[in-house]
CSV table of C-alpha atoms in Angstrom, one decimal:
chain,number,residue,atom,x,y,z
Q,1,MET,CA,0.0,0.0,0.0
Q,2,SER,CA,1.4,3.5,-1.0
Q,3,ASP,CA,2.3,6.1,1.6
Q,4,LEU,CA,-0.1,8.8,2.6
Q,5,ILE,CA,0.7,12.5,1.8
Q,6,TYR,CA,0.8,14.9,4.7
Q,7,LEU,CA,0.3,18.5,3.7
Q,8,TYR,CA,1.9,21.3,5.8
Q,9,GLY,CA,1.1,24.3,3.6
Q,10,LEU,CA,1.2,25.9,0.2
Q,11,ILE,CA,3.8,28.4,-1.1
Q,12,PRO,CA,4.1,30.3,-4.5
Q,13,THR,CA,6.3,28.2,-6.9
Q,14,GLU,CA,8.1,31.4,-8.0
Q,15,GLU,CA,9.3,31.9,-4.4
Q,16,GLU,CA,10.3,28.3,-4.0
Q,17,LYS,CA,12.4,28.5,-7.2
Q,18,ARG,CA,14.3,31.5,-5.8
Q,19,GLU,CA,15.1,29.6,-2.6
Q,20,SER,CA,14.3,25.8,-2.4
Q,21,VAL,CA,12.6,24.4,0.6
Q,22,ILE,CA,15.3,23.0,3.0
Q,23,PRO,CA,14.4,19.3,3.8
Q,24,PHE,CA,13.4,18.6,7.4
Q,25,LYS,CA,12.2,15.6,9.3
Q,26,GLY,CA,8.5,14.9,8.6
Q,27,LEU,CA,5.7,14.2,11.0
Q,28,ASP,CA,6.9,10.6,11.6
Q,29,GLU,CA,10.4,11.9,12.4
Q,30,GLN,CA,11.9,9.5,9.8
Q,31,LYS,CA,11.0,10.5,6.2
Q,32,GLU,CA,12.0,14.0,5.1
Q,33,ALA,CA,9.6,16.6,4.0
Q,34,TYR,CA,9.9,17.8,0.4
Q,35,SER,CA,8.1,20.1,-2.1
Q,36,VAL,CA,5.8,19.2,-4.9
Q,37,GLN,CA,5.2,21.8,-7.7
Q,38,ILE,CA,1.7,22.1,-9.1
Q,39,GLY,CA,1.9,24.9,-11.6
Q,40,LYS,CA,2.2,28.2,-9.8
Q,41,ILE,CA,1.6,26.5,-6.4
Q,42,THR,CA,4.1,24.4,-4.5
Q,43,ALA,CA,2.9,22.0,-1.7
Q,44,VAL,CA,5.2,21.2,1.2
Q,45,VAL,CA,4.6,17.7,2.2
Q,46,CYS,CA,5.9,14.5,3.8
Q,47,ASN,CA,5.0,10.8,3.4
Q,48,LEU,CA,3.4,8.8,6.2
Q,49,ASP,CA,2.9,5.1,6.6
Q,50,SER,CA,-0.7,4.4,5.6
Q,51,LYS,CA,-1.3,1.9,8.5
Q,52,GLU,CA,0.3,3.9,11.3
Q,53,TYR,CA,-1.4,7.1,10.2
Q,54,SER,CA,-4.8,5.9,9.0
Q,55,GLU,CA,-7.8,8.0,9.9
Q,56,ALA,CA,-8.8,5.5,12.7
Q,57,SER,CA,-5.3,5.5,14.1
Q,58,ILE,CA,-5.0,9.3,14.2
Q,59,GLU,CA,-8.5,9.7,15.7
Q,60,GLU,CA,-7.6,7.2,18.5
Q,61,LYS,CA,-4.4,9.1,19.3
Q,62,ILE,CA,-6.0,12.5,19.2
Q,63,ASN,CA,-8.7,11.3,21.6
Q,64,ASN,CA,-6.5,9.3,24.0
Q,65,ASN,CA,-2.9,10.3,23.7
Q,66,MET,CA,-2.4,14.0,24.7
Q,67,GLU,CA,1.4,13.7,24.6
Q,68,TRP,CA,1.3,12.5,21.0
Q,69,LEU,CA,-1.1,15.2,20.0
Q,70,GLN,CA,0.9,18.0,21.6
Q,71,LYS,CA,4.1,16.8,20.1
Q,72,LYS,CA,2.8,16.4,16.6
Q,73,ALA,CA,0.8,19.6,16.6
Q,74,LEU,CA,3.9,21.5,17.7
Q,75,HIS,CA,5.9,19.9,15.0
Q,76,HIS,CA,3.3,21.0,12.4
Q,77,HIS,CA,3.2,24.6,13.9
Q,78,ASN,CA,7.0,24.9,13.9
Q,79,ALA,CA,7.3,23.7,10.4
Q,80,LEU,CA,4.9,26.4,9.2
Q,81,LEU,CA,6.8,29.0,11.3
Q,82,ASN,CA,10.0,28.1,9.5
Q,83,LEU,CA,8.4,28.3,6.1
Q,84,LYS,CA,6.8,31.7,7.0
Q,85,GLN,CA,10.3,33.1,7.5
Q,86,LYS,CA,11.1,32.6,3.8
Q,87,TYR,CA,7.8,32.3,1.9
Q,88,THR,CA,4.2,33.5,1.6
Q,89,VAL,CA,2.5,30.6,3.2
Q,90,ILE,CA,-1.1,29.3,3.2
Q,91,PRO,CA,-1.0,27.0,6.3
Q,92,MET,CA,-3.0,23.8,6.4
Q,93,LYS,CA,-4.8,22.6,9.4
Q,94,PHE,CA,-3.0,20.0,11.6
Q,95,CYS,CA,-3.4,16.5,10.1
Q,96,THR,CA,-4.4,17.5,6.5
Q,97,ILE,CA,-3.7,14.1,4.9
Q,98,TYR,CA,-4.3,12.7,1.4
Q,99,LYS,CA,-4.4,9.1,0.2
Q,100,ASN,CA,-1.9,9.8,-2.5
Q,101,GLU,CA,-0.2,12.6,-4.4
Q,102,ASN,CA,-2.8,12.5,-7.2
Q,103,SER,CA,-5.6,13.2,-4.8
Q,104,MET,CA,-3.7,16.2,-3.3
Q,105,ARG,CA,-2.9,17.5,-6.8
Q,106,LYS,CA,-6.5,17.3,-7.8
Q,107,THR,CA,-7.7,19.2,-4.8
Q,108,ILE,CA,-5.1,22.0,-5.3
Q,109,GLU,CA,-5.8,22.3,-9.0
Q,110,ASN,CA,-9.6,22.6,-8.3
Q,111,ASN,CA,-8.9,25.5,-6.0
Q,112,GLN,CA,-6.0,27.0,-8.0
Q,113,GLU,CA,-7.7,30.5,-8.5
Q,114,LYS,CA,-8.6,30.9,-4.8
Q,115,ILE,CA,-5.1,29.8,-3.7
Q,116,THR,CA,-3.2,32.2,-6.1
Q,117,ASP,CA,-5.5,35.1,-4.9
Q,118,SER,CA,-4.7,34.2,-1.4
Q,119,PHE,CA,-1.0,34.4,-2.1
Q,120,LEU,CA,-1.5,38.0,-3.3
Q,121,HIS,CA,-3.6,38.9,-0.3
Q,122,LEU,CA,-1.0,37.4,2.1
Q,123,ALA,CA,2.2,38.8,0.5
Q,124,GLU,CA,4.2,40.9,2.9
Q,125,THR,CA,1.7,40.4,5.8
Q,126,GLU,CA,1.8,38.9,9.3
Q,127,GLU,CA,-0.8,37.5,11.5
Q,128,TRP,CA,-0.9,38.8,15.1
Q,129,ASN,CA,-3.0,37.7,18.0
Q,130,LEU,CA,-4.2,39.9,20.9
Q,131,LYS,CA,-5.5,38.5,24.1
Q,132,ILE,CA,-6.9,41.0,26.8
Q,133,TYR,CA,-7.2,40.1,30.4
Q,134,CYS,CA,-8.7,42.1,33.3
Q,135,ASP,CA,-8.1,42.4,37.0
Q,136,ASP,CA,-11.8,42.7,38.0
Q,137,SER,CA,-11.0,44.0,41.4
Q,138,LEU,CA,-9.2,47.1,40.0
Q,139,LEU,CA,-11.8,47.7,37.3
Q,140,LYS,CA,-14.6,47.4,39.9
Q,141,LYS,CA,-13.1,50.3,41.8
Q,142,TYR,CA,-13.0,52.4,38.6
Q,143,VAL,CA,-16.5,51.5,37.5
Q,144,SER,CA,-17.9,52.0,41.0
Q,145,GLY,CA,-16.5,55.5,41.1
Q,146,ARG,CA,-17.7,56.8,37.7
Q,147,ASN,CA,-20.7,54.7,36.7
Q,148,ILE,CA,-23.9,56.8,36.9
Q,149,ASN,CA,-26.2,53.8,37.7
Q,150,ILE,CA,-23.9,52.8,40.6
Q,151,ALA,CA,-23.7,56.3,41.9
Q,152,SER,CA,-27.5,56.8,41.8
Q,153,LYS,CA,-28.0,53.5,43.6
Q,154,LYS,CA,-25.5,54.3,46.3
Q,155,GLU,CA,-27.3,57.6,47.0
Q,156,GLU,CA,-30.6,55.9,47.1
Q,157,ILE,CA,-29.4,53.3,49.6
Q,158,SER,CA,-27.8,55.9,51.9
Q,159,LYS,CA,-31.3,57.4,52.5
Q,160,LEU,CA,-32.7,54.1,53.6
Q,161,PRO,CA,-33.1,52.6,57.1
Q,162,PRO,CA,-30.1,50.4,58.2
Q,163,GLY,CA,-32.1,47.2,57.9
Q,164,ARG,CA,-33.1,48.0,54.3
Q,165,GLN,CA,-29.6,49.1,53.5
Q,166,PHE,CA,-28.2,45.5,54.0
Q,167,PHE,CA,-30.4,44.0,51.4
Q,168,GLU,CA,-30.1,46.8,49.0
Q,169,LYS,CA,-26.3,46.7,49.1
Q,170,ARG,CA,-26.6,43.0,48.0
Q,171,LYS,CA,-28.5,44.3,45.0
Q,172,LEU,CA,-25.9,46.9,44.5
Q,173,ASP,CA,-23.2,44.3,44.3
Q,174,GLN,CA,-25.2,42.5,41.7
Q,175,LEU,CA,-25.7,45.7,39.7
Q,176,LEU,CA,-22.0,46.4,40.0
Q,177,ASP,CA,-21.2,42.9,38.5
Q,178,LYS,CA,-23.6,43.6,35.6
Q,179,GLU,CA,-22.1,47.1,35.0
Q,180,LEU,CA,-18.6,45.6,35.2
Q,181,GLU,CA,-19.3,43.1,32.4
Q,182,THR,CA,-20.9,45.9,30.3
Q,183,GLU,CA,-17.8,48.0,30.8
Q,184,LYS,CA,-15.4,45.2,29.9
Q,185,GLU,CA,-17.3,44.5,26.7
Q,186,SER,CA,-17.5,48.1,25.7
Q,187,VAL,CA,-13.8,48.8,26.4
Q,188,CYS,CA,-12.7,45.7,24.5
Q,189,GLU,CA,-14.8,46.7,21.5
Q,190,GLN,CA,-13.2,50.2,21.6
Q,191,ILE,CA,-9.7,48.7,21.7
Q,192,HIS,CA,-10.6,46.4,18.7
Q,193,ASP,CA,-11.7,49.5,16.8
Q,194,ARG,CA,-8.4,51.2,17.5
Q,195,LEU,CA,-6.4,48.3,16.3
Q,196,LYS,CA,-8.5,47.5,13.2
Q,197,GLN,CA,-7.1,50.6,11.5
Q,198,PHE,CA,-3.7,48.9,11.3
Q,199,SER,CA,-5.0,45.6,9.8
Q,200,LEU,CA,-6.0,44.4,6.3
Q,201,ASN,CA,-8.3,41.8,7.9
Q,202,HIS,CA,-9.4,40.9,11.4
Q,203,THR,CA,-11.6,38.4,13.4
Q,204,VAL,CA,-12.7,37.9,16.9
Q,205,LYS,CA,-12.3,34.5,18.5
Q,206,ASN,CA,-13.8,32.8,21.6
Q,207,ASN,CA,-12.2,33.6,24.9
Q,208,TRP,CA,-10.2,30.9,26.6
Q,209,SER,CA,-10.8,29.7,30.2
Q,210,LYS,CA,-8.3,29.9,33.0
Q,211,ASP,CA,-7.8,26.2,32.7
Q,212,VAL,CA,-6.5,26.7,29.2
Q,213,THR,CA,-4.5,29.9,29.7
Q,214,GLY,CA,-3.2,29.2,33.2
Q,215,LYS,CA,-3.6,32.9,33.9
Q,216,LYS,CA,-4.7,34.5,37.1
Q,217,TYR,CA,-7.3,36.6,35.5
Q,218,ASP,CA,-10.2,35.9,33.1
Q,219,MET,CA,-9.7,36.5,29.4
Q,220,SER,CA,-11.9,39.4,28.2
Q,221,TRP,CA,-11.1,39.5,24.5
Q,222,ASN,CA,-9.3,37.4,21.9
Q,223,SER,CA,-8.8,38.8,18.4
Q,224,VAL,CA,-6.5,38.2,15.4
Q,225,TYR,CA,-5.3,40.8,12.9
Q,226,LEU,CA,-3.7,40.4,9.4
Q,227,ILE,CA,-1.2,43.3,9.3
Q,228,ALA,CA,1.1,44.5,6.5
Q,229,VAL,CA,4.7,44.1,7.5
Q,230,ASP,CA,5.3,47.9,7.4
Q,231,ARG,CA,2.5,48.6,9.8
Q,232,VAL,CA,3.4,46.0,12.5
Q,233,GLU,CA,5.5,48.5,14.5
Q,234,GLU,CA,2.7,50.9,14.6
Q,235,TYR,CA,0.3,48.2,15.8
Q,236,LEU,CA,2.6,47.2,18.6
Q,237,GLU,CA,3.2,50.8,19.6
Q,238,GLU,CA,-0.5,51.3,19.9
Q,239,ILE,CA,-0.8,48.3,22.2
Q,240,ASN,CA,2.0,49.7,24.4
Q,241,SER,CA,0.3,53.0,24.5
Q,242,MET,CA,-3.0,51.4,25.6
Q,243,THR,CA,-1.1,49.4,28.3
Q,244,LYS,CA,0.2,52.6,29.8
Q,245,GLU,CA,-3.2,54.2,29.6
Q,246,MET,CA,-5.2,51.4,31.1
Q,247,GLU,CA,-3.0,49.3,33.3
Q,248,GLU,CA,-4.0,51.1,36.5
Q,249,TYR,CA,-7.6,50.1,35.8
Q,250,GLY,CA,-6.8,46.4,35.7
Q,251,TRP,CA,-6.3,45.9,31.9
Q,252,LYS,CA,-3.6,43.6,30.7
Q,253,PHE,CA,-2.6,43.0,27.1
Q,254,GLU,CA,-0.8,40.0,25.5
Q,255,ALA,CA,0.2,40.4,21.9
Q,256,SER,CA,1.8,37.5,20.1
Q,257,GLY,CA,3.1,36.9,16.6
Q,258,PRO,CA,4.0,36.9,13.8
Q,259,TRP,CA,2.2,33.7,13.0
Q,260,PRO,CA,1.4,32.0,9.7
Q,261,ALA,CA,-2.0,33.2,8.5
Q,262,TYR,CA,-4.1,30.5,10.1
Q,263,HIS,CA,-7.2,32.7,10.2
Q,264,PHE,CA,-7.0,34.5,6.9
Q,265,ALA,CA,-6.2,31.8,4.3
Q,266,SER,CA,-7.5,28.4,3.3
Q,267,MET,CA,-7.3,26.2,0.3
Q,268,ALA,CA,-11.0,25.6,-0.1
């Protein structure tokens, strides 16, 4: 039975002709990765044993072998990072596998126009991710001191008998929690609007839990930007400026990149 074809990503053939892909150990850590030219598109691939890397075998490992999953996913990511340093790359999802080279060629040929358009869109760009965290205790102090609804409720409570005040203060805490969430959403959207001006494209992702991030504070925002190389410095300076403006109110920013364009390019 012939080997399977594992596809890392696609690069423009004209770029690969100027500087050939340097072979590296493939996903199985044995066979070397190599390039396959398909007209104006070059695929970076490696061969895999059809039994060891069958669909059923991979599904079993993904579901039951976290060590294997992390190791192989990191290999895939690092391979794309290395390619991104030299080429315009359309990255494939982890475990994009074809039964044979002909199957892969047919898929690429059927999507040739979209792929070549993506190369033009991605040229001289970088993907950057921004995660925003918030120290709720600091932001609560800020919101409590300036929010009209909170101020009005405090004044109302101060005029009540002591017995009533106890129960109304509990309601005030609930109102403060609600206003805090409204403030966080509003501020994050404003930040996103400030950063969109530097990007060619952007998207907002789901927030991650503390179990995933390992952070002390909850994630309030998670967005990704496709930025022209010559505007990346401005983008990062804007984040540094916002950090100085907002750190005292509990806001924390985590910018990471550059990454392959995972969110702004696909083959199909």
